[in-house]
PDB file of N, CA and C in Angstrom:
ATOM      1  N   UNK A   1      10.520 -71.646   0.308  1.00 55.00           N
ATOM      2  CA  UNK A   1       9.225 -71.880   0.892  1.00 55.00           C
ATOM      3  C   UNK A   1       8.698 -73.254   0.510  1.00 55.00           C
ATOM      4  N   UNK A   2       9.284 -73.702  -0.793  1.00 67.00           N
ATOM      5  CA  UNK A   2       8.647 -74.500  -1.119  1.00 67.00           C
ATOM      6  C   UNK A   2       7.406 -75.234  -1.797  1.00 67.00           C
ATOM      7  N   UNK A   3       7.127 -74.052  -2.375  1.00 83.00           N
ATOM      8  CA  UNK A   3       5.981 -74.352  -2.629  1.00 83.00           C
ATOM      9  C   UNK A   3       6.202 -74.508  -4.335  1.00 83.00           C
ATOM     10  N   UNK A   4       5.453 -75.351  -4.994  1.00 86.00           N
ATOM     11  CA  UNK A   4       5.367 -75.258  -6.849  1.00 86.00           C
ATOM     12  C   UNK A   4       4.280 -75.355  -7.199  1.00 86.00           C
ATOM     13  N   UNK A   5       4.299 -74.683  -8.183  1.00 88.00           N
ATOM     14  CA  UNK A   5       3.331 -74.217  -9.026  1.00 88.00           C
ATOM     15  C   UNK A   5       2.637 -74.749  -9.772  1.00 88.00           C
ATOM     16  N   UNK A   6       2.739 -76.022 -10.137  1.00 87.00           N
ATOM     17  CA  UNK A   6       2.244 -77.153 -10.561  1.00 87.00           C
ATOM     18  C   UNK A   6       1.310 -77.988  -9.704  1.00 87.00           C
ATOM     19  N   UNK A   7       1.485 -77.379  -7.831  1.00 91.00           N
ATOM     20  CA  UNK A   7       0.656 -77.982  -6.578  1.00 91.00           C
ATOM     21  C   UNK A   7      -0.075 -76.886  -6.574  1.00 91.00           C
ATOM     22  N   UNK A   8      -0.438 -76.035  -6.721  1.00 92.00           N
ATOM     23  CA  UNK A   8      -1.418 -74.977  -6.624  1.00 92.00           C
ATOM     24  C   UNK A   8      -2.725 -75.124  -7.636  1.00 92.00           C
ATOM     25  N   UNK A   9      -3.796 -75.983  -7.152  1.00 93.00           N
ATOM     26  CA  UNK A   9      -4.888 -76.190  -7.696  1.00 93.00           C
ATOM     27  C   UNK A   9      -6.156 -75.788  -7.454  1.00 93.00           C
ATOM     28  N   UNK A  10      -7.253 -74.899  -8.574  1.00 93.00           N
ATOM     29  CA  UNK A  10      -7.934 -74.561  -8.473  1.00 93.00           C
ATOM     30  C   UNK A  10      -9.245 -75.410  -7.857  1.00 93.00           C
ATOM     31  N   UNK A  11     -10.284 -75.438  -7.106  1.00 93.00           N
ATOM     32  CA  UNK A  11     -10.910 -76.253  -6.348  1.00 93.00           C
ATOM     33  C   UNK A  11     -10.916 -77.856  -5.978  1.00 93.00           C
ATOM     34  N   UNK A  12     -10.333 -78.695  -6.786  1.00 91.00           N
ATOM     35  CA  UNK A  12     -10.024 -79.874  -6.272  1.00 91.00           C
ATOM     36  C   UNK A  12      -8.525 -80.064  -6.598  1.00 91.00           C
ATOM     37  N   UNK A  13      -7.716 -80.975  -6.198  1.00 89.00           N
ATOM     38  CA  UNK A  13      -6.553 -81.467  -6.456  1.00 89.00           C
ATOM     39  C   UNK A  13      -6.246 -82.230  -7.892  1.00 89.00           C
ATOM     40  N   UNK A  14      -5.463 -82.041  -8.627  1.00 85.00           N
ATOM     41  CA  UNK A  14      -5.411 -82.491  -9.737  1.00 85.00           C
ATOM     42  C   UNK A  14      -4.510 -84.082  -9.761  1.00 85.00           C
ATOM     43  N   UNK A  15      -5.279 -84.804  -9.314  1.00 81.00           N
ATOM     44  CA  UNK A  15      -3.716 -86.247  -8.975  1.00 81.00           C
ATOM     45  C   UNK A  15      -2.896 -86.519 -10.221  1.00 81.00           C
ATOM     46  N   UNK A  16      -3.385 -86.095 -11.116  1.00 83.00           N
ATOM     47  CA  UNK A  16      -2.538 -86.634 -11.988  1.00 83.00           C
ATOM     48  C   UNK A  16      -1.067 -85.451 -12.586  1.00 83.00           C
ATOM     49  N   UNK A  17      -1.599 -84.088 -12.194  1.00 79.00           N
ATOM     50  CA  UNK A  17      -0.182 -83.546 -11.913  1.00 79.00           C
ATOM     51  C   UNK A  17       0.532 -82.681 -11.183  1.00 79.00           C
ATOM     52  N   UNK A  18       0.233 -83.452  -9.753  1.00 81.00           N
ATOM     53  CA  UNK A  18       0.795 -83.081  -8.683  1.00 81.00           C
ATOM     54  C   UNK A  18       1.832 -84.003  -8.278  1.00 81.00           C
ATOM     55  N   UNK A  19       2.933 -83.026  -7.552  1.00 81.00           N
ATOM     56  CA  UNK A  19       3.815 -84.035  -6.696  1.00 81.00           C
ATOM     57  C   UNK A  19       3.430 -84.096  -5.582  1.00 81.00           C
ATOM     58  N   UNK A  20       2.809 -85.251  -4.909  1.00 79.00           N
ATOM     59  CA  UNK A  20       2.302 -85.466  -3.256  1.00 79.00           C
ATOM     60  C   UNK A  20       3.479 -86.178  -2.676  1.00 79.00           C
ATOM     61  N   UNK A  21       4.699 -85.095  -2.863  1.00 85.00           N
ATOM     62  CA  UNK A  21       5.372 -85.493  -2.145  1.00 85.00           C
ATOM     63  C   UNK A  21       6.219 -83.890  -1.608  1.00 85.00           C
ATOM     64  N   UNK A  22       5.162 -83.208  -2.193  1.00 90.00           N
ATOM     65  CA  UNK A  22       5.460 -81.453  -1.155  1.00 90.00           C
ATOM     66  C   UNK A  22       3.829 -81.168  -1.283  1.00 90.00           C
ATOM     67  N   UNK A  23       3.732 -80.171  -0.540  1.00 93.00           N
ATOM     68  CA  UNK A  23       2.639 -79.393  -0.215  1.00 93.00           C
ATOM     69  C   UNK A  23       1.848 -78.693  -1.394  1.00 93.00           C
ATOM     70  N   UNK A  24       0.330 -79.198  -1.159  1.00 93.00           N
ATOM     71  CA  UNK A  24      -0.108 -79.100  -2.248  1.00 93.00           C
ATOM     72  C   UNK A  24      -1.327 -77.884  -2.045  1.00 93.00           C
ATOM     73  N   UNK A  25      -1.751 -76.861  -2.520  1.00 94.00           N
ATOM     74  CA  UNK A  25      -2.353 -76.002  -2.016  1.00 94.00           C
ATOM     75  C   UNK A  25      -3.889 -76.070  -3.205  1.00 94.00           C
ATOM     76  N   UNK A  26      -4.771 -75.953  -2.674  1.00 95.00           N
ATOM     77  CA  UNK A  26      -5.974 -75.819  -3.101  1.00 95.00           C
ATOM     78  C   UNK A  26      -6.539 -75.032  -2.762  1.00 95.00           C
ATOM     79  N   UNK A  27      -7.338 -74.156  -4.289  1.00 96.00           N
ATOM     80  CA  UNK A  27      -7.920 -72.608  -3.781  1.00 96.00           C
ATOM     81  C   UNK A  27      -9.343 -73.045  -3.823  1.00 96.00           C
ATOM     82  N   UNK A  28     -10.031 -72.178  -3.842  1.00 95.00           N
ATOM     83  CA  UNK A  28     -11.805 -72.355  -3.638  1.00 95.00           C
ATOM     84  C   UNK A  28     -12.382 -70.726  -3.848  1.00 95.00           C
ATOM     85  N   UNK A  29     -13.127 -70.856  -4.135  1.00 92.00           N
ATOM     86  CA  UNK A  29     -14.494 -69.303  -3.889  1.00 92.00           C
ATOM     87  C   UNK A  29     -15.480 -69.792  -2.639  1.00 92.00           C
ATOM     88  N   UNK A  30     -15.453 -68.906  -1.752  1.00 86.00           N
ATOM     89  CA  UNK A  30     -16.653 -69.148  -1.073  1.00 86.00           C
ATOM     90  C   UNK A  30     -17.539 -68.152  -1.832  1.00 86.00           C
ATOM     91  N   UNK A  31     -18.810 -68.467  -1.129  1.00 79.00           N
ATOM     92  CA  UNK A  31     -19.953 -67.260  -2.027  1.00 79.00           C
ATOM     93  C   UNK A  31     -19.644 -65.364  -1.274  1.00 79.00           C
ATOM     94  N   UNK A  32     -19.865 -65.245  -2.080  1.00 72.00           N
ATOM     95  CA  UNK A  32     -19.911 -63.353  -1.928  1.00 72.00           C
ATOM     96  C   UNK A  32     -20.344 -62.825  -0.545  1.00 72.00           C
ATOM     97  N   UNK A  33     -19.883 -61.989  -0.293  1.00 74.00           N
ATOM     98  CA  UNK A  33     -20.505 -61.680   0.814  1.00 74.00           C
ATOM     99  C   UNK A  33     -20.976 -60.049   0.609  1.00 74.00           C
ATOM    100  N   UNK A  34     -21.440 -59.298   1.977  1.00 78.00           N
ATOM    101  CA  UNK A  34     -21.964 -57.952   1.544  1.00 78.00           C
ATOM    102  C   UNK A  34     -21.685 -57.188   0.539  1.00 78.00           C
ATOM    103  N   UNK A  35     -22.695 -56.466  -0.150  1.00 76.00           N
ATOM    104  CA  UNK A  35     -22.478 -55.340  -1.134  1.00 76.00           C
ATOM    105  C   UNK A  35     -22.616 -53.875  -0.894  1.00 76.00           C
ATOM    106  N   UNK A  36     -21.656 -53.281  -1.106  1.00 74.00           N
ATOM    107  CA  UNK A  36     -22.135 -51.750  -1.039  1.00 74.00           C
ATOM    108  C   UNK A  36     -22.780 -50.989  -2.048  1.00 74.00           C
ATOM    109  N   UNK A  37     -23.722 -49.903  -2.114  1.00 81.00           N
ATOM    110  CA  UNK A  37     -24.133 -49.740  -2.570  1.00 81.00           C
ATOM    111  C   UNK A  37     -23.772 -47.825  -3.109  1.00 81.00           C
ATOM    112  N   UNK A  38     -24.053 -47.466  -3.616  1.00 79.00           N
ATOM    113  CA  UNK A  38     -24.022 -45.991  -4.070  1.00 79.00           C
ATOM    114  C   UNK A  38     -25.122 -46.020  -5.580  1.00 79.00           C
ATOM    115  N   UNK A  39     -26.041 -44.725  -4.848  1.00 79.00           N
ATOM    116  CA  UNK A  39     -26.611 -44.245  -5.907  1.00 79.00           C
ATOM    117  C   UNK A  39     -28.055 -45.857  -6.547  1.00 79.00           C
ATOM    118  N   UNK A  40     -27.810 -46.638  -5.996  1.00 78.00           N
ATOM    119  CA  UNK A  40     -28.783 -47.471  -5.940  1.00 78.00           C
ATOM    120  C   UNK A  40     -28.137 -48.622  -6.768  1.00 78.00           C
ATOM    121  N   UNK A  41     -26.590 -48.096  -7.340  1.00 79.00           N
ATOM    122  CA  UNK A  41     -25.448 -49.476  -7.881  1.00 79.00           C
ATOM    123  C   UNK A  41     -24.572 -49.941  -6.665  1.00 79.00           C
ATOM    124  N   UNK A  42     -24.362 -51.137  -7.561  1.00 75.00           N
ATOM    125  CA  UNK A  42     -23.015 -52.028  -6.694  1.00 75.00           C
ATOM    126  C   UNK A  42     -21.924 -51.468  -6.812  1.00 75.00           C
ATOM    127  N   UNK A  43     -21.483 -50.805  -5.735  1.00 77.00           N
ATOM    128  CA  UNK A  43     -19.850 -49.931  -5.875  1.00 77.00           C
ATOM    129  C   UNK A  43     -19.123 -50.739  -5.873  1.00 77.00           C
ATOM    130  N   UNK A  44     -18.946 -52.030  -4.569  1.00 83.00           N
ATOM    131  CA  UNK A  44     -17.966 -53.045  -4.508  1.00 83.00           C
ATOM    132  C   UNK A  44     -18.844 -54.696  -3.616  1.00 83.00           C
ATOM    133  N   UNK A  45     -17.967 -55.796  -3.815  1.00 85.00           N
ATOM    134  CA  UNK A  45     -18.593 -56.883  -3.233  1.00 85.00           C
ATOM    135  C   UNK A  45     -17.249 -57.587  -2.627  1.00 85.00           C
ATOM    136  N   UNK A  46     -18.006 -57.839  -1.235  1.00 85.00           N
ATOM    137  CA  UNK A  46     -16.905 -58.595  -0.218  1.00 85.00           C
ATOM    138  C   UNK A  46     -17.055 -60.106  -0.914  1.00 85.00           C
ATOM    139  N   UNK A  47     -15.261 -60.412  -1.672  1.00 88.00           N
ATOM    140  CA  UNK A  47     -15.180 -61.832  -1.843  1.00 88.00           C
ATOM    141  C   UNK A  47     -14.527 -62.419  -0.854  1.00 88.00           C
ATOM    142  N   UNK A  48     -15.048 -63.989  -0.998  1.00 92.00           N
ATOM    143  CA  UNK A  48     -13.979 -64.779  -0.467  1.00 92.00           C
ATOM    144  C   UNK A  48     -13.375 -66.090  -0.541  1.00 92.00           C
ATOM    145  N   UNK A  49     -11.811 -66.470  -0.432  1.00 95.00           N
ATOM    146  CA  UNK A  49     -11.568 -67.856  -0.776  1.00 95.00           C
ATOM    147  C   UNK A  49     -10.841 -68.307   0.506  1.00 95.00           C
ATOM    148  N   UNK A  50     -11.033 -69.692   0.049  1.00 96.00           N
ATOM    149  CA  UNK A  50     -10.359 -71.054   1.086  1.00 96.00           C
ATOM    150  C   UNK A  50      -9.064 -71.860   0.233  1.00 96.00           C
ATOM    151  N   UNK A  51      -8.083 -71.423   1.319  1.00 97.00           N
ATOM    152  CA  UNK A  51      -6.894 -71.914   0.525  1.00 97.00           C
ATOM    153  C   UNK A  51      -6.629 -73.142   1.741  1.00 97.00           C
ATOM    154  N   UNK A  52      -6.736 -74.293   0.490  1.00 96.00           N
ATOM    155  CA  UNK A  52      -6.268 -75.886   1.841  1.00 96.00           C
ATOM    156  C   UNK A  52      -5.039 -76.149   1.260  1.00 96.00           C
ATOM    157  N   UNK A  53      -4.089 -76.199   2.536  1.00 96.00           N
ATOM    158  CA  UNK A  53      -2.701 -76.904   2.382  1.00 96.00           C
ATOM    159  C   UNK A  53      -2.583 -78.259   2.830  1.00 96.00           C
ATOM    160  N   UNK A  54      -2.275 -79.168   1.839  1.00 94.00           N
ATOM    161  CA  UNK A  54      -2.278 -80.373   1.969  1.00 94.00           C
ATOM    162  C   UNK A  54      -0.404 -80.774   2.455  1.00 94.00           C
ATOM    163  N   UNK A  55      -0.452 -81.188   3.592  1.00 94.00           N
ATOM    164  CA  UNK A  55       1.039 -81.154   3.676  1.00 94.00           C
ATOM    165  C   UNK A  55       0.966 -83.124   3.614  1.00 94.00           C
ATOM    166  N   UNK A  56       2.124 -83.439   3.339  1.00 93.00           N
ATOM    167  CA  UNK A  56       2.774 -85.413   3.029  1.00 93.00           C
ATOM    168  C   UNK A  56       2.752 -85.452   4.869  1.00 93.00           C
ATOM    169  N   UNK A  57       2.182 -86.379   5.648  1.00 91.00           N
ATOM    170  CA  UNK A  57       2.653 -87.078   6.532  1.00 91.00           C
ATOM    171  C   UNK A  57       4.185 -86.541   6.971  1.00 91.00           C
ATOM    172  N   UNK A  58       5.251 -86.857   5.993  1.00 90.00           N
ATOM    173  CA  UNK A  58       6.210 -86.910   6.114  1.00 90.00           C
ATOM    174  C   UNK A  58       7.028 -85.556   5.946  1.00 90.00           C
ATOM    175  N   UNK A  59       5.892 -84.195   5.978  1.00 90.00           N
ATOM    176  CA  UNK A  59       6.890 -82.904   5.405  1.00 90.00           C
ATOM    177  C   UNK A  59       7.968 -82.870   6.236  1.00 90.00           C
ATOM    178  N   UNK A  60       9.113 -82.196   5.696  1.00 89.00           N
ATOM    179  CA  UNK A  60      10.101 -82.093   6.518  1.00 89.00           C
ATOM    180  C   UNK A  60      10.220 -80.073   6.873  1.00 89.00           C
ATOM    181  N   UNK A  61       9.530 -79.748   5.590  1.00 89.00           N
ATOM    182  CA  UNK A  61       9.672 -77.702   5.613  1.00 89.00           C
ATOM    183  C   UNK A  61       8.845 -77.277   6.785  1.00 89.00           C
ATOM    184  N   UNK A  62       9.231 -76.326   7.064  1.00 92.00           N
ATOM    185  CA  UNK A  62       8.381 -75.290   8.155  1.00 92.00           C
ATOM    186  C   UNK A  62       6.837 -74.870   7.562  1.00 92.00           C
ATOM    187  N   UNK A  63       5.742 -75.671   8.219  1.00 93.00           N
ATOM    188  CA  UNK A  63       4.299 -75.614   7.594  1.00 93.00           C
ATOM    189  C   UNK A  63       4.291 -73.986   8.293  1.00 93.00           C
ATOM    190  N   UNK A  64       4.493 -73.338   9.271  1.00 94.00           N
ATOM    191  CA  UNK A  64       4.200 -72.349   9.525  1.00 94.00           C
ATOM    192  C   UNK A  64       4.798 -71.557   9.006  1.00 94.00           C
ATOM    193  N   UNK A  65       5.783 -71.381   8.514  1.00 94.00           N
ATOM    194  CA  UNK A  65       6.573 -70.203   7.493  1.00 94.00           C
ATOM    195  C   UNK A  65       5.975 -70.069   6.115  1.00 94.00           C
ATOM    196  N   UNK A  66       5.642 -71.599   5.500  1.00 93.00           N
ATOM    197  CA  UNK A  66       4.695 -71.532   4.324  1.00 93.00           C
ATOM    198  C   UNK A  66       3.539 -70.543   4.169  1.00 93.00           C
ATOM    199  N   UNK A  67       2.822 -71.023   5.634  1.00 95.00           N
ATOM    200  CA  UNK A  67       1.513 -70.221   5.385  1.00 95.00           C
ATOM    201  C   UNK A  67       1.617 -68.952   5.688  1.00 95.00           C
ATOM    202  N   UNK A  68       2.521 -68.587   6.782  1.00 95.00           N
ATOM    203  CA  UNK A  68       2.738 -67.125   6.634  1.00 95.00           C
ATOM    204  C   UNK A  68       3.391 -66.039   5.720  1.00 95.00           C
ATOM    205  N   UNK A  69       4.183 -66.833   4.293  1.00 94.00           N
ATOM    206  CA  UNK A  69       4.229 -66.165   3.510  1.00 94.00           C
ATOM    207  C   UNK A  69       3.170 -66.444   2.425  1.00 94.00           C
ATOM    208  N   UNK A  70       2.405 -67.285   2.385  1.00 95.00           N
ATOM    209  CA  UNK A  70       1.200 -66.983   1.568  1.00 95.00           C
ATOM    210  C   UNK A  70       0.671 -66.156   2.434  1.00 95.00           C
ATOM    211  N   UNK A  71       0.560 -65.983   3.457  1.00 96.00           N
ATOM    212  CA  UNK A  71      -0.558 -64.885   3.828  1.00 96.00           C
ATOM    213  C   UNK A  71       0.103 -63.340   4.093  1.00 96.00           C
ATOM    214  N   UNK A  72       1.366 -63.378   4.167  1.00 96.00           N
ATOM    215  CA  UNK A  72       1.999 -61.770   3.324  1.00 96.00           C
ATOM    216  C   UNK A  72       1.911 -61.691   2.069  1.00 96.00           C
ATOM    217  N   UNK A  73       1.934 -62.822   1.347  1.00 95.00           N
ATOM    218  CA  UNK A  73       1.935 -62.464  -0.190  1.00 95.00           C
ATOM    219  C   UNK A  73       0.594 -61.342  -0.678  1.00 95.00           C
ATOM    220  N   UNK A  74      -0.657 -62.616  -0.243  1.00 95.00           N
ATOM    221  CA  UNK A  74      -1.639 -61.808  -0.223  1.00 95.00           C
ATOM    222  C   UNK A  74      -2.099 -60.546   0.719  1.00 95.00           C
ATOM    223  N   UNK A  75      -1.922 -60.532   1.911  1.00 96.00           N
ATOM    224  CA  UNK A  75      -2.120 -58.912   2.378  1.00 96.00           C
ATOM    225  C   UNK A  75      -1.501 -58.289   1.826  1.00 96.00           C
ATOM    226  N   UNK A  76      -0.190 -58.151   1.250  1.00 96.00           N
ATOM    227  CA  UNK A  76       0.101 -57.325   0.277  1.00 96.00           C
ATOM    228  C   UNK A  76      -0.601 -57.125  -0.937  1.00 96.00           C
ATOM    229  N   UNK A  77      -1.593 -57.038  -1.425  1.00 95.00           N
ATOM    230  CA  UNK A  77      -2.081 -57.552  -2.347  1.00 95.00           C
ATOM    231  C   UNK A  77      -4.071 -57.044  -1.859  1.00 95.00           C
ATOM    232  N   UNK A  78      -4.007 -56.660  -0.760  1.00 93.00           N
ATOM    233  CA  UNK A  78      -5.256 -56.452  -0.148  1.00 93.00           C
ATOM    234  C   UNK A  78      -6.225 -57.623   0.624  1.00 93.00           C
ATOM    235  N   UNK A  79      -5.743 -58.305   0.306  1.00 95.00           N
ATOM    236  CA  UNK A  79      -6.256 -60.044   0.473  1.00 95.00           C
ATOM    237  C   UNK A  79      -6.151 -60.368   2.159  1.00 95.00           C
ATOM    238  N   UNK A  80      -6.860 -60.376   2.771  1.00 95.00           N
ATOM    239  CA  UNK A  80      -6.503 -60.276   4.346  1.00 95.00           C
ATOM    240  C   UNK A  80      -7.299 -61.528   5.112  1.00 95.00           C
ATOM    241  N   UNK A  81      -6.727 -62.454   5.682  1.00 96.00           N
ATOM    242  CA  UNK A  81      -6.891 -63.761   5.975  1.00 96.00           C
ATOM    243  C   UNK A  81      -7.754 -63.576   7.690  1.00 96.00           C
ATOM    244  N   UNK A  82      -8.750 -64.019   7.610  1.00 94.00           N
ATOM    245  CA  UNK A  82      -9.566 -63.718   8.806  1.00 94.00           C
ATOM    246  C   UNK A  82      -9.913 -64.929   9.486  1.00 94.00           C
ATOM    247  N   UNK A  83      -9.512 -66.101   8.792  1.00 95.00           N
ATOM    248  CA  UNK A  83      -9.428 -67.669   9.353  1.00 95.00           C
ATOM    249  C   UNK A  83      -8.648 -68.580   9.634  1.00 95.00           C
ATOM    250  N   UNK A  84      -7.640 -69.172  10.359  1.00 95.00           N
ATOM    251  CA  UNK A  84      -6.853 -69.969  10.638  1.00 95.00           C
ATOM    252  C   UNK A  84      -7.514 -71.051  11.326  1.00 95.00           C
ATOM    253  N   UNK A  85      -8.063 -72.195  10.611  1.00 93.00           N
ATOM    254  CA  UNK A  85      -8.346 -73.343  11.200  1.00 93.00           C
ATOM    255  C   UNK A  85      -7.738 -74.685  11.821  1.00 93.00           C
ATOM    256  N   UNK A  86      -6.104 -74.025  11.931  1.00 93.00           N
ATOM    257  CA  UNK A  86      -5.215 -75.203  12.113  1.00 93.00           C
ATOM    258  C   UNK A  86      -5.364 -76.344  12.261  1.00 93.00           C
ATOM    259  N   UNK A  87      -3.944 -77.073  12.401  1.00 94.00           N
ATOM    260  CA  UNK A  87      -3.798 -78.259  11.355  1.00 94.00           C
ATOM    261  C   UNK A  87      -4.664 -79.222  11.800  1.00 94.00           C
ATOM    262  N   UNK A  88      -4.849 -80.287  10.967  1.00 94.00           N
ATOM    263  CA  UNK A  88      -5.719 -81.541  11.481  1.00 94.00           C
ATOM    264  C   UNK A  88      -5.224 -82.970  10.411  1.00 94.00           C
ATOM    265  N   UNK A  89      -5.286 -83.912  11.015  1.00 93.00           N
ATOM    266  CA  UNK A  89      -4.995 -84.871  10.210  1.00 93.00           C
ATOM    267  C   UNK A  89      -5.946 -85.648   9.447  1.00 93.00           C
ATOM    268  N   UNK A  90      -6.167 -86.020   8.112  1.00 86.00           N
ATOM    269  CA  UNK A  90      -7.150 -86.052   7.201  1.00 86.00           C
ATOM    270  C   UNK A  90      -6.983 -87.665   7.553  1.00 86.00           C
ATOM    271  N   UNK A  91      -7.855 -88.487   7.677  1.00 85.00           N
ATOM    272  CA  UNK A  91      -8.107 -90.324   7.817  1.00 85.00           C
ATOM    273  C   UNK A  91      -7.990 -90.921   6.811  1.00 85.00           C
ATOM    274  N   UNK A  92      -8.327 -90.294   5.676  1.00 83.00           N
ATOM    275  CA  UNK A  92      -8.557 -91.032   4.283  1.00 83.00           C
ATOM    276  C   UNK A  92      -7.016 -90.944   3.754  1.00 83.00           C
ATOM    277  N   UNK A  93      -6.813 -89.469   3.447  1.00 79.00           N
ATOM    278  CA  UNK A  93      -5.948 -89.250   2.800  1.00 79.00           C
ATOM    279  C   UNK A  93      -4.371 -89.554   3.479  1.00 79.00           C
ATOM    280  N   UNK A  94      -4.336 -89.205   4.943  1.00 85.00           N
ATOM    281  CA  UNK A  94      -2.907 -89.415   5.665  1.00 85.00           C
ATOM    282  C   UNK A  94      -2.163 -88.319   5.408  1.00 85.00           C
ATOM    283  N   UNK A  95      -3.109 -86.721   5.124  1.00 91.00           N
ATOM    284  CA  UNK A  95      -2.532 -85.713   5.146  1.00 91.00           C
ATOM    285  C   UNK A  95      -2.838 -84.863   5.946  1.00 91.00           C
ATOM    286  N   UNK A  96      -1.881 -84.202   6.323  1.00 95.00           N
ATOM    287  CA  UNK A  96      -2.048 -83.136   7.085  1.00 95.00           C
ATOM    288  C   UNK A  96      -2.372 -81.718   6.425  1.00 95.00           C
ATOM    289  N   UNK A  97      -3.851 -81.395   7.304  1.00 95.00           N
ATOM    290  CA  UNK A  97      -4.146 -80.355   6.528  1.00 95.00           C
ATOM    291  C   UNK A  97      -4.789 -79.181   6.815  1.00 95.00           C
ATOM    292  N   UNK A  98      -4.302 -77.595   6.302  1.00 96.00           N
ATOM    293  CA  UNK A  98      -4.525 -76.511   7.177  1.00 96.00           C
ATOM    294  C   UNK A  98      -5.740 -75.995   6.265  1.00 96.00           C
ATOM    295  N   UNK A  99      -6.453 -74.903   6.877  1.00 96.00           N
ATOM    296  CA  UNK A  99      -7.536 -74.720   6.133  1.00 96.00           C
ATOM    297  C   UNK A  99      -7.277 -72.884   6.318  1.00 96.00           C
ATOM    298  N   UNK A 100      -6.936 -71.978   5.580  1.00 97.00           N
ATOM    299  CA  UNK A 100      -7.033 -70.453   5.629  1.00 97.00           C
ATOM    300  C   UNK A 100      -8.160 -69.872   4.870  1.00 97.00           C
ATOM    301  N   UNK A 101      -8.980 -69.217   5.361  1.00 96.00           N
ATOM    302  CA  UNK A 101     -10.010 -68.464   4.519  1.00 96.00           C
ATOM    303  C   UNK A 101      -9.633 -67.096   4.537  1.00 96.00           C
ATOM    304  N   UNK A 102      -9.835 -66.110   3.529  1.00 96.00           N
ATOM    305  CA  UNK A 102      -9.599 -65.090   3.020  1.00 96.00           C
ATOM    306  C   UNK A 102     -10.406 -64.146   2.510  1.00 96.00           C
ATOM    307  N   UNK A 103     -10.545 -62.451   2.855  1.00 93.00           N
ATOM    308  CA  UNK A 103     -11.573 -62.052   1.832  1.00 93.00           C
ATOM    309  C   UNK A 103     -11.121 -60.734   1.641  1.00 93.00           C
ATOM    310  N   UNK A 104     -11.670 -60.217   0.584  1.00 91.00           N
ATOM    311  CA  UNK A 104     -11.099 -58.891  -0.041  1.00 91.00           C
ATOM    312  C   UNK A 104     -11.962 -58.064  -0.858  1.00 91.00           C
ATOM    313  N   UNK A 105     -12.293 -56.475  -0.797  1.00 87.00           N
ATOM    314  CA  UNK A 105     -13.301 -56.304  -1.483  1.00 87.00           C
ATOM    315  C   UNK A 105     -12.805 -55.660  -3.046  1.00 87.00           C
ATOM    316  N   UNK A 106     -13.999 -56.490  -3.560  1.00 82.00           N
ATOM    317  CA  UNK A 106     -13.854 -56.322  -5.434  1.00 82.00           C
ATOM    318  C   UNK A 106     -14.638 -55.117  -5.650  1.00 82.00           C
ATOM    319  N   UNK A 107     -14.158 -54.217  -6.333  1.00 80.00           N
ATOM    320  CA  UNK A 107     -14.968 -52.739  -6.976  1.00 80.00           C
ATOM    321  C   UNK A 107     -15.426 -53.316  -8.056  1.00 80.00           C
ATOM    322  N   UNK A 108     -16.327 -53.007  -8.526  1.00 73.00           N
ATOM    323  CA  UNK A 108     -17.250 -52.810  -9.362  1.00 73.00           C
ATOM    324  C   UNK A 108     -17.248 -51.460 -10.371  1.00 73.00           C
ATOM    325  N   UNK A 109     -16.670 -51.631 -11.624  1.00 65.00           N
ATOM    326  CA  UNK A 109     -16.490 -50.400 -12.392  1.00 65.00           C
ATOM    327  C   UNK A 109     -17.994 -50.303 -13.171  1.00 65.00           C
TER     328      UNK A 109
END
C-alpha cells in the first residue's frame, strides 16, 4: 500500500520526519457531534476525523487503492467514512491532495 508510519501525522505534518517522497497522511479531530442521552447521562458521542493524504506530484502507487484500504481498515474497526472530497492540487505545496472525513460513535462508560 505503501504507506509508513513515520508519514502518519497527528494534525499538522511533521517536515522534519517525514519522507515527502511517499504519501503522507494527516489526521485531525473535527468537533463532536450529537449526543445521546439515557436517563438524563451521555450514553455515547458522535466523533469525528479528517484524514489528508498528501500524495508527491510524482506518486507512482495507486492513490485509490491507498485510500480504500484505509477506509476498510477503519470500517472494520466501526469508523465509517461519509466524505470523499477528491483529489485537488495544492499551489503552494505541489501536492496532490485527498481530503476523507470520518465518524464513529464513542460510548461513554
Amino acid at each position: 500500500m505503501g504507506l509508513k508510519v513515520d508519514n502518519i501525522c497527528p494534525y499538522k505534518i511533521d517536515n522534519e520526519n517525514v519522507d515527502d517522497k511517499d504519501v503522507i497522511l494527516v489526521v485531525s479531530e473535527d468537533s463532536a457531534g450529537e449526543q445521546e442521552y439515557g436517563n438524563d447521562d451521555v450514553i455515547s458521542i458522535l466523533r469525528r476525523i479528517t484524514i489528508q493524504f498528501y500524495y508527491p506530484i510524482d506518486y507512482k502507487g495507486d492513490m485509490a487503492l491507498t485510500e480504500k484500504t484505509v477506509k476498510a481498515f477503519l470500517f472494520a474497526r466501526n469508523i465509517r467514512c461519509y466524505l470523499d472530497a477528491g483529489h485537488i492540487m495544492s499551489p503552494d505545496s505541489q501536492n496532490i491532495i485527498q481530503t476523507l472525513k470520518f465518524n464513529y460513535r464513542e460510548r461513554e462508560e
